Coordinates of C-alpha atoms in Angstrom, one line a residue:
Chain A
M1 CA -19.8 47.1 -6.9
G2 CA -21.9 48.1 -4.5
D3 CA -22.9 45.2 -3.9
F4 CA -19.6 44.0 -2.8
L5 CA -19.7 48.6 -0.5
I6 CA -22.1 46.7 1.5
V7 CA -20.0 43.3 2.5
W8 CA -16.8 46.0 3.7
Q9 CA -19.5 47.8 5.4
Q10 CA -20.6 45.0 7.0
R11 CA -17.2 43.5 7.0
G12 CA -16.8 43.0 11.1
D13 CA -20.0 40.5 10.3
V14 CA -17.7 38.9 7.8
L15 CA -14.1 39.4 10.5
E16 CA -16.4 36.9 13.1
G17 CA -16.9 34.5 11.0
L18 CA -13.7 34.6 9.9
A19 CA -12.1 34.6 12.7
G20 CA -16.0 31.6 13.9
T21 CA -13.7 29.4 10.9
L22 CA -10.1 29.8 11.8
G23 CA -11.2 28.7 15.4
L24 CA -12.2 25.6 14.5
L25 CA -10.0 25.2 12.1
V26 CA -6.7 25.2 14.4
V27 CA -8.6 23.4 16.8
S28 CA -10.2 20.4 15.4
A29 CA -7.2 19.9 12.8
I30 CA -4.0 19.9 15.8
A31 CA -7.2 18.1 17.8
S32 CA -7.4 15.7 14.7
L33 CA -4.2 15.6 14.3
V34 CA -3.3 13.6 18.1
L35 CA -6.2 12.1 17.8
G36 CA -5.5 10.3 14.6
A37 CA -1.7 10.0 14.9
L38 CA -2.4 7.9 18.3
L39 CA -5.1 5.5 16.7
T40 CA -3.2 4.5 13.9
P41 CA -1.1 2.1 16.0
A42 CA -4.7 0.6 16.8
L43 CA -4.9 0.3 13.4
M44 CA -1.8 -1.3 12.2
S45 CA -1.7 -2.9 16.3
R46 CA -0.9 -6.5 16.1
R47 CA -3.7 -7.6 17.9
A48 CA -6.9 -8.3 15.3
A49 CA -9.6 -7.4 17.6
V50 CA -8.0 -4.1 18.9
A51 CA -7.1 -3.2 15.1
R52 CA -11.1 -4.1 14.2
L53 CA -12.6 -2.0 16.2
A54 CA -10.0 0.9 15.8
T55 CA -10.8 0.2 11.2
L56 CA -14.8 -0.3 11.9
Y57 CA -14.8 3.6 13.3
V58 CA -12.6 5.0 10.7
D59 CA -14.1 3.1 8.0
A60 CA -18.0 4.7 10.0
M61 CA -16.7 7.9 10.0
R62 CA -15.5 7.4 6.0
C63 CA -19.0 6.2 5.5
A64 CA -21.0 8.5 7.2
P65 CA -22.1 12.2 5.4
F66 CA -20.6 14.7 7.0
L67 CA -23.9 17.1 7.3
L68 CA -25.4 14.1 8.7
F69 CA -23.0 13.5 11.4
V70 CA -23.7 17.3 12.3
Y71 CA -27.4 16.5 12.4
L72 CA -26.5 13.2 14.5
I73 CA -23.9 15.6 17.5
Y74 CA -26.0 18.1 17.7
F75 CA -29.4 16.8 18.2
A76 CA -28.6 13.6 18.9
L77 CA -25.5 14.0 22.5
P78 CA -28.2 16.5 23.9
S79 CA -31.8 13.6 24.1
A80 CA -28.4 11.0 25.3
G81 CA -28.0 14.2 27.6
I82 CA -24.8 16.0 26.7
R83 CA -25.2 19.0 25.8
M84 CA -22.7 21.8 25.0
S85 CA -22.4 25.0 23.6
N86 CA -23.4 25.0 19.1
W87 CA -20.0 25.7 18.2
W88 CA -18.2 23.3 20.6
S89 CA -21.3 20.5 18.5
G90 CA -20.1 21.5 15.6
A91 CA -16.4 21.3 16.1
I92 CA -16.2 18.1 17.9
A93 CA -18.5 16.8 15.0
L94 CA -14.8 18.0 12.6
I95 CA -12.7 16.7 15.2
L96 CA -13.9 13.0 15.0
Y97 CA -14.5 12.8 11.5
N98 CA -11.0 14.5 10.7
T99 CA -9.5 12.2 13.0
A100 CA -10.5 9.2 11.7
Y101 CA -8.6 10.5 8.2
M102 CA -5.6 11.6 10.0
A103 CA -5.4 8.3 11.3
E104 CA -6.4 6.6 7.7
L105 CA -3.8 8.3 5.7
L106 CA -1.2 8.5 8.6
R107 CA -1.7 4.4 8.2
G108 CA -0.9 4.4 4.8
A109 CA 2.7 6.7 5.4
W110 CA 3.2 4.2 8.0
R111 CA 3.1 1.2 5.7
E112 CA 5.0 3.1 3.2
L113 CA 8.4 3.3 5.5
P114 CA 11.4 1.2 5.1
S115 CA 10.7 -1.7 7.6
S116 CA 14.2 -2.1 8.5
M117 CA 13.7 1.4 9.8
I118 CA 11.9 0.1 12.2
E119 CA 14.2 -2.6 12.6
S120 CA 17.1 -0.7 14.2
G121 CA 15.4 0.8 16.6
R122 CA 13.6 -1.8 17.7
A123 CA 17.2 -3.6 17.6
Y124 CA 18.5 -0.9 19.5
G125 CA 16.1 -1.4 22.3
F126 CA 13.6 1.2 21.2
S127 CA 9.5 -0.5 22.3
G128 CA 6.2 0.4 22.5
F129 CA 5.8 4.0 23.2
T130 CA 8.9 5.8 22.5
L131 CA 9.5 3.3 19.4
L132 CA 6.3 4.9 18.2
R133 CA 7.0 7.9 19.8
R134 CA 10.9 8.3 18.9
I135 CA 11.2 6.1 15.4
I136 CA 7.3 5.2 13.8
L137 CA 5.8 9.1 14.5
P138 CA 8.6 11.9 13.3
P139 CA 8.7 10.0 9.7
V140 CA 5.3 9.3 9.2
F141 CA 4.5 12.6 9.6
T142 CA 7.5 13.6 7.4
S143 CA 6.2 11.8 4.4
A144 CA 3.2 12.5 5.2
M145 CA 3.2 16.3 5.4
P146 CA 1.3 17.1 1.8
M147 CA -1.5 15.0 2.8
I148 CA -2.1 16.7 6.3
G149 CA -1.9 19.9 4.2
N150 CA -5.0 18.3 1.8
Q151 CA -7.2 17.1 4.6
V152 CA -6.4 20.7 7.0
V153 CA -8.3 22.0 3.6
Q154 CA -10.1 19.8 3.8
I155 CA -11.8 20.7 7.6
V156 CA -11.5 24.4 6.3
K157 CA -14.5 23.2 3.6
D158 CA -16.1 20.6 6.6
S159 CA -16.7 23.8 8.5
A160 CA -18.5 25.5 6.6
F161 CA -21.4 22.3 6.5
L162 CA -21.6 24.1 9.9
T163 CA -23.8 26.4 8.9
I164 CA -26.7 24.3 9.0
I165 CA -26.3 24.7 13.0
A166 CA -25.8 28.0 13.8
V167 CA -22.3 27.6 14.2
T168 CA -21.3 31.6 13.6
E169 CA -18.6 30.7 11.1
L170 CA -17.9 32.8 7.8
T171 CA -20.4 30.4 5.4
H172 CA -22.5 31.4 7.8
Q173 CA -22.0 34.9 8.2
M174 CA -22.5 35.2 4.4
N175 CA -25.0 33.9 4.0
G176 CA -27.1 36.1 7.2
I177 CA -25.0 39.4 4.8
Q178 CA -26.9 37.8 1.8
A179 CA -30.3 37.0 3.0
T180 CA -30.3 40.6 4.5
Y181 CA -29.3 42.8 2.3
F182 CA -29.8 40.6 -0.7
I183 CA -26.6 40.4 -2.6
P184 CA -26.2 37.0 -2.1
F185 CA -23.5 37.0 -5.6
A186 CA -21.4 39.8 -3.5
A187 CA -21.5 38.1 -0.5
F188 CA -20.6 34.6 -1.5
I189 CA -18.1 35.0 -4.3
T190 CA -16.1 37.2 -1.2
A191 CA -16.6 33.9 1.3
I192 CA -15.5 32.0 -1.3
A193 CA -12.1 34.1 -1.7
L194 CA -11.8 34.0 2.0
Y195 CA -12.1 30.6 2.1
W196 CA -9.6 31.0 -1.0
A197 CA -7.1 33.3 0.6
I198 CA -7.3 30.4 4.7
C199 CA -6.0 27.8 1.6
L200 CA -3.2 29.6 -0.1
V201 CA -2.0 30.5 3.4
I202 CA -2.7 26.2 4.5
E203 CA -0.7 25.3 1.5
S204 CA 2.5 27.3 2.1
M205 CA 2.5 26.6 5.0
T206 CA 2.3 23.3 3.8
G207 CA 5.0 24.2 1.2
L208 CA 7.4 25.8 4.6
L209 CA 6.7 22.8 6.3
S210 CA 7.7 20.3 3.6
K211 CA 10.7 22.1 2.5
F212 CA 11.7 20.6 6.0
A213 CA 10.6 16.9 6.2
E214 CA 12.0 16.7 2.3
E215 CA 15.8 15.8 3.2
R216 CA 14.6 14.3 6.3
R217 CA 12.7 11.5 4.5
A218 CA 13.8 7.9 3.4
Chain B
M1 CA 33.9 -2.1 25.8
N2 CA 36.3 1.3 26.1
F3 CA 35.7 2.3 22.7
S4 CA 38.1 5.8 23.4
G5 CA 41.1 4.1 26.0
D6 CA 43.9 2.6 23.8
L7 CA 43.1 -0.6 24.1
P8 CA 46.3 -3.3 23.6
L9 CA 46.1 -4.3 19.7
R10 CA 45.0 -8.2 19.3
A11 CA 48.2 -9.5 18.7
D12 CA 49.5 -8.6 21.8
N13 CA 47.3 -11.8 23.2
A14 CA 46.5 -12.7 20.6
P15 CA 44.4 -16.8 20.6
L16 CA 45.9 -19.1 19.2
S17 CA 43.2 -21.4 18.8
I18 CA 39.2 -21.4 19.9
D19 CA 39.9 -23.7 22.4
D20 CA 43.1 -22.2 24.8
N21 CA 40.9 -18.6 24.3
T22 CA 40.3 -18.1 28.3
A23 CA 38.8 -15.0 27.5
P24 CA 34.8 -14.9 28.3
V25 CA 32.3 -15.9 26.8
V26 CA 30.5 -12.9 25.0
L27 CA 27.6 -14.5 23.1
Q28 CA 26.9 -18.1 22.6
L29 CA 24.1 -20.3 20.6
N30 CA 23.1 -23.3 21.7
G31 CA 21.7 -25.4 18.8
I32 CA 19.5 -22.8 16.7
S33 CA 17.2 -24.1 14.1
K34 CA 15.1 -21.6 12.5
S35 CA 12.5 -22.7 9.2
F36 CA 10.2 -20.5 7.3
G37 CA 7.2 -22.7 5.9
S38 CA 9.0 -25.9 5.3
N39 CA 12.4 -24.1 4.9
H40 CA 14.8 -25.4 7.1
V41 CA 16.7 -22.1 6.8
L42 CA 18.9 -22.8 9.9
R43 CA 19.3 -26.3 10.8
D44 CA 21.2 -27.3 15.5
V45 CA 24.2 -24.2 14.7
S46 CA 26.0 -23.9 17.9
L47 CA 28.9 -20.7 18.1
K48 CA 30.9 -19.2 20.8
V49 CA 32.4 -15.4 20.5
H50 CA 34.7 -14.7 23.3
Q51 CA 35.4 -11.3 24.5
G52 CA 37.9 -9.4 21.7
E53 CA 37.0 -12.3 18.6
T54 CA 35.7 -10.7 15.3
V55 CA 34.2 -13.7 14.1
C56 CA 33.4 -14.0 9.6
L57 CA 30.6 -15.9 8.7
L58 CA 31.4 -16.9 5.0
G59 CA 29.2 -19.1 3.0
P60 CA 26.7 -19.2 0.0
S61 CA 23.5 -16.5 -0.6
G62 CA 20.2 -18.5 1.6
C63 CA 22.8 -20.1 3.7
G64 CA 21.0 -18.8 6.7
K65 CA 24.1 -16.5 7.9
S66 CA 21.6 -13.1 7.9
T67 CA 19.6 -15.0 9.3
L68 CA 21.1 -16.3 12.1
L69 CA 23.2 -12.7 12.9
R70 CA 18.9 -12.2 13.6
C71 CA 18.8 -14.8 15.8
I72 CA 21.0 -13.3 18.0
N73 CA 19.3 -10.6 18.9
W74 CA 15.3 -11.7 18.3
L75 CA 14.7 -9.8 15.4
E76 CA 14.3 -13.9 14.2
V77 CA 12.8 -15.8 16.5
P78 CA 13.8 -19.0 16.4
D79 CA 12.8 -22.5 16.5
G80 CA 14.8 -23.7 19.0
G81 CA 18.4 -23.4 20.3
T82 CA 19.1 -20.7 23.0
V83 CA 21.6 -17.8 23.0
H84 CA 22.9 -16.3 25.4
V85 CA 24.4 -13.0 25.8
S86 CA 27.4 -12.0 28.6
N87 CA 25.7 -14.6 29.7
Q88 CA 22.0 -13.9 29.8
R89 CA 19.3 -15.8 27.1
M90 CA 17.6 -13.2 25.1
G91 CA 14.4 -13.9 24.1
V92 CA 13.0 -15.8 27.4
R93 CA 13.4 -14.9 31.5
D94 CA 16.4 -16.9 32.8
G95 CA 14.9 -19.2 34.9
S96 CA 11.5 -20.0 33.5
A97 CA 9.9 -20.6 29.6
H98 CA 8.2 -17.7 30.0
K99 CA 9.1 -15.6 27.0
M100 CA 10.3 -12.3 27.8
T101 CA 7.5 -8.8 27.3
D102 CA 9.0 -6.7 24.2
A103 CA 10.0 -4.2 27.4
E104 CA 12.8 -6.8 28.3
L105 CA 13.8 -7.8 24.8
A106 CA 14.5 -4.0 24.2
R107 CA 16.3 -3.8 27.3
S108 CA 18.7 -7.5 26.7
R109 CA 18.7 -6.1 22.7
A110 CA 20.0 -3.1 23.8
R111 CA 23.6 -4.7 24.7
I112 CA 24.3 -5.9 21.0
G113 CA 25.2 -3.5 18.8
M114 CA 23.8 -3.8 15.3
V115 CA 25.1 -2.5 11.6
F116 CA 22.8 -3.4 9.1
Q117 CA 22.8 -4.5 5.1
H118 CA 21.3 -0.9 4.0
F119 CA 22.1 0.8 6.5
A120 CA 18.7 1.5 8.0
L121 CA 19.8 4.9 9.9
W122 CA 16.5 6.8 11.5
P123 CA 15.8 9.5 8.4
H124 CA 14.2 11.8 10.4
L125 CA 17.6 12.4 12.9
S126 CA 20.6 14.2 11.5
V127 CA 24.0 12.3 12.0
L128 CA 25.4 13.1 15.4
H129 CA 21.1 12.8 16.5
N130 CA 20.6 9.1 15.4
V131 CA 24.2 8.1 17.4
M132 CA 23.0 9.6 20.4
E133 CA 19.1 9.3 20.2
A134 CA 19.8 5.9 21.3
P135 CA 22.2 5.8 24.1
I136 CA 19.8 9.0 25.5
H137 CA 16.5 7.4 25.1
V138 CA 16.3 3.8 25.8
L139 CA 20.2 4.2 27.7
K140 CA 18.5 6.7 29.9
R141 CA 22.4 8.2 29.9
P142 CA 23.2 12.4 29.7
R143 CA 22.1 14.3 27.2
D144 CA 26.6 16.0 27.2
E145 CA 28.1 13.2 28.2
V146 CA 26.4 11.1 24.6
R147 CA 26.6 14.3 22.5
A148 CA 30.0 14.2 23.6
E149 CA 31.1 10.3 22.9
A150 CA 28.8 10.9 19.9
E151 CA 30.6 13.4 18.6
S152 CA 33.9 11.7 18.9
L153 CA 33.0 8.1 17.5
L154 CA 31.7 10.3 14.4
N155 CA 35.4 12.1 13.9
R156 CA 36.6 8.6 14.7
V157 CA 34.3 7.5 11.5
G158 CA 35.8 10.2 9.3
L159 CA 32.3 12.1 9.5
A160 CA 33.7 15.6 11.8
D161 CA 31.9 17.4 9.2
K162 CA 28.6 15.9 8.5
I163 CA 27.6 15.5 12.1
N164 CA 24.0 18.5 11.6
A165 CA 23.9 16.6 8.2
F166 CA 20.2 13.8 7.3
P167 CA 21.0 10.7 6.2
S168 CA 19.7 11.1 2.4
R169 CA 22.5 13.4 2.1
L170 CA 25.2 11.5 2.6
S171 CA 26.6 8.8 0.5
G172 CA 26.3 4.6 1.3
G173 CA 29.8 4.4 2.4
Q174 CA 29.4 7.9 4.9
K175 CA 25.7 6.3 5.3
Q176 CA 27.2 2.2 7.5
R177 CA 30.2 4.4 8.8
V178 CA 27.2 6.7 10.8
G179 CA 25.1 3.3 11.5
I180 CA 28.5 1.7 13.1
A181 CA 28.7 4.9 14.6
R182 CA 25.2 4.6 16.0
A183 CA 26.5 0.9 17.5
L184 CA 29.3 1.3 19.2
A185 CA 26.6 4.1 20.9
M186 CA 25.3 1.7 23.1
K187 CA 29.4 0.2 24.0
P188 CA 27.8 -2.9 23.2
D189 CA 28.9 -6.6 24.4
V190 CA 28.7 -7.9 20.8
L191 CA 28.6 -5.6 17.3
L192 CA 27.4 -7.6 14.4
F193 CA 27.7 -6.2 10.5
D194 CA 24.9 -7.7 8.5
E195 CA 26.9 -7.3 5.1
P196 CA 28.4 -4.0 5.4
T197 CA 29.2 -3.7 2.3
S198 CA 27.2 -5.9 0.2
A199 CA 24.5 -2.5 -0.7
L200 CA 28.0 -0.4 -1.0
D201 CA 29.2 0.7 -4.7
P202 CA 32.8 -0.7 -5.2
E203 CA 34.4 2.1 -4.9
L204 CA 32.9 2.8 -1.4
V205 CA 33.7 -0.4 0.2
G206 CA 37.1 0.0 1.1
E207 CA 35.8 2.5 3.9
V208 CA 34.0 0.6 5.5
L209 CA 35.5 -1.8 6.0
G210 CA 38.7 0.4 7.5
V211 CA 36.4 0.9 10.4
M212 CA 35.9 -1.8 11.2
R213 CA 40.1 -3.2 10.9
G214 CA 40.4 -0.6 13.5
L215 CA 37.9 -2.0 15.7
A216 CA 39.6 -5.4 15.1
E217 CA 42.6 -4.7 16.0
E218 CA 41.4 -2.2 19.1
G219 CA 39.6 -6.3 20.6
A220 CA 35.8 -4.9 19.4
T221 CA 34.0 -8.6 19.9
M222 CA 32.1 -8.8 16.7
V223 CA 29.9 -10.9 14.6
I224 CA 30.6 -10.6 11.0
V225 CA 28.3 -12.1 8.0
T226 CA 30.4 -10.7 4.8
H227 CA 30.6 -11.5 0.9
E228 CA 34.6 -10.3 2.2
M229 CA 37.1 -12.6 1.8
E230 CA 40.2 -11.2 1.4
F231 CA 38.8 -8.9 4.8
A232 CA 37.9 -12.2 6.6
R233 CA 41.1 -13.7 6.0
Q234 CA 43.4 -10.0 6.8
V235 CA 41.0 -9.2 10.0
A236 CA 38.8 -12.3 10.8
S237 CA 40.1 -14.0 14.4
R238 CA 37.9 -17.4 12.9
I239 CA 36.0 -18.2 10.4
V240 CA 33.0 -19.8 9.9
F241 CA 31.6 -21.3 7.2
M242 CA 28.5 -22.4 6.4
D243 CA 26.2 -23.6 4.0
A244 CA 22.8 -25.2 3.5
G245 CA 21.6 -23.8 7.0
E246 CA 24.6 -25.6 8.9
V247 CA 28.6 -24.8 10.4
I248 CA 30.3 -26.6 7.9
R249 CA 34.2 -25.3 9.0
N250 CA 34.7 -23.1 11.6
R251 CA 38.4 -22.7 11.9
T252 CA 41.0 -19.9 13.6
S253 CA 42.3 -18.0 10.8
G254 CA 45.6 -17.6 8.8
A255 CA 45.9 -13.8 10.5
V256 CA 45.4 -14.3 13.6
L257 CA 47.4 -17.4 13.9
R258 CA 49.9 -15.6 12.2
R259 CA 50.2 -12.4 14.0
A260 CA 50.3 -14.8 17.4
A261 CA 53.4 -16.1 15.7
N262 CA 54.8 -13.1 15.1
A263 CA 53.9 -11.9 18.5
A264 CA 54.7 -15.8 20.0
G265 CA 57.9 -16.6 17.4
T266 CA 58.4 -20.3 17.1
A267 CA 56.7 -21.5 19.8
V268 CA 53.7 -21.5 18.2
S269 CA 54.7 -23.7 15.1
R270 CA 55.9 -25.9 18.3
A271 CA 52.9 -26.0 19.3
L272 CA 50.1 -26.4 16.8
P273 CA 52.0 -28.8 15.0
G274 CA 49.9 -28.7 10.8
T275 CA 46.6 -29.0 10.8
S276 CA 44.1 -30.8 13.4
R277 CA 40.7 -31.4 14.5
S278 CA 40.0 -30.6 18.1
A279 CA 37.4 -32.6 19.7
S280 CA 34.8 -29.8 19.1
G281 CA 35.8 -30.6 15.5
V282 CA 37.1 -27.1 15.0
M283 CA 39.6 -27.5 12.9
K284 CA 43.1 -26.1 13.9
T285 CA 45.6 -24.2 11.6
A286 CA 49.0 -24.3 12.0
P287 CA 50.3 -20.7 10.8
H288 CA 52.2 -21.6 8.2
D289 CA 49.2 -24.2 6.8
R290 CA 47.9 -21.2 3.7
G291 CA 47.6 -24.3 2.2
A292 CA 44.8 -25.1 3.4
A293 CA 43.1 -22.5 4.2
A294 CA 43.1 -21.3 0.4
C295 CA 41.3 -24.6 -0.4
L296 CA 38.5 -24.0 1.6
I297 CA 37.8 -20.9 0.4
Q298 CA 37.7 -22.5 -3.3
R299 CA 35.9 -24.9 -1.0
V300 CA 33.1 -21.6 -1.5
P301 CA 31.4 -22.0 -5.1
P302 CA 30.9 -18.3 -5.8
I303 CA 29.4 -15.4 -4.2
A304 CA 27.0 -14.2 -5.4
R305 CA 27.0 -10.4 -4.5
A306 CA 22.9 -10.7 -3.3
P307 CA 21.8 -10.1 -0.1
C308 CA 21.5 -14.3 2.4
R309 CA 17.7 -14.0 2.6
P310 CA 15.3 -16.9 3.1
P311 CA 12.4 -17.0 0.4
A312 CA 9.6 -14.8 2.1

């Protein structure tokens, strides 16, 4: 128990890490969901070139190991003259990577929508962005809700990789504590418990939203 | 169209036959043809619908009725022929051969109300918002005004207590009545019904037909694809029979003639002695000529209660 006491004494660092992880999570979850929602119509586009380009991006992201992608953003962008903080490098890696997953799962939900619903939107004079915004995307979001929740959990776990570019987040801070005090078990168990707590919060939020979505489904 | 006001019943000015109808033409189809692959679903179909008419499209499943209806608002693009709604051409810019853009097409469609076989309500919106959605976001009308109208329309179709419910919580008959209210909220020039009762349990059919009957009596212009023979016979001002993608009969229904006869007395039977075929190939039927109508109905093969869709 003494080891955990040491962790407790370092709670300032732990909280800093937790705050870093939560910050990354909120920013990248919202941004990747919004960008994913914008990318989905491109995936579903009737224009073959647009759809191919969007699919290429999604496939490239889904096949790239996240760790390598983080390296790419962190080392390659500065050599191309684009400089930013570690935190933003990490956030942008999370956003670009998860945008592809969000777009892909929204596309899946879109495909499952009864086509008659979109057709009735067209029949009533909706077109273009208004059709997308008012008729297509809301039910896509409600039916994709559980999968979006899963993906947000995935973002939490991906964020742990950012320790390799020294972003102040939970894994990075706990690794620092265990290396300083030689308490790997207590430090990492605490980290896992905290990740678990974050995921529980996400899951209960997803549960509430799913209940809200339930009666709004076809 | 004004659905909230008290319009005169059709009987007061009912047309005696299509050719005598002096009301403005709302919908005109000329030489519509449509194929899916090698399957010719529609062959040179022409149809004229005047304001205030209730036209029922009958015929065996797969005869092209639903496709014809969907060609009217360009959900299916016809291979040939023209569609005019209130004298405006659908799908093609007036005075040119250019196809309409999506936005232009959308504006044209906003003048046509459609009620779908499987309701096609928007599941993420409450009943009230299903009705308000298009008037607000397509017609850009003020929200308060639209809301008041939507509430009164829902009240009229008997759903005042369901305005905050979501479609998933409604029965089929209730959903279809929302569908009708949603169509009416657009104040369309013409209402299209695509087998509005085919997906309903038998005990729910009546409530939907009742609403449609009310609309017909108020003088709404409607084109109804249906298998409900009895309803068509009672409510339609004109019945169009289709088979294998063609109009095989297009006649003023007995219902209108009977109503007209009540209004005009014996003058009608003098004006329409027996049944004759006009130059346009349209059948005229005298009010007492119910035997002929019965024969016509018997000519149609037994109707399967299946959607009238071409094989994909």
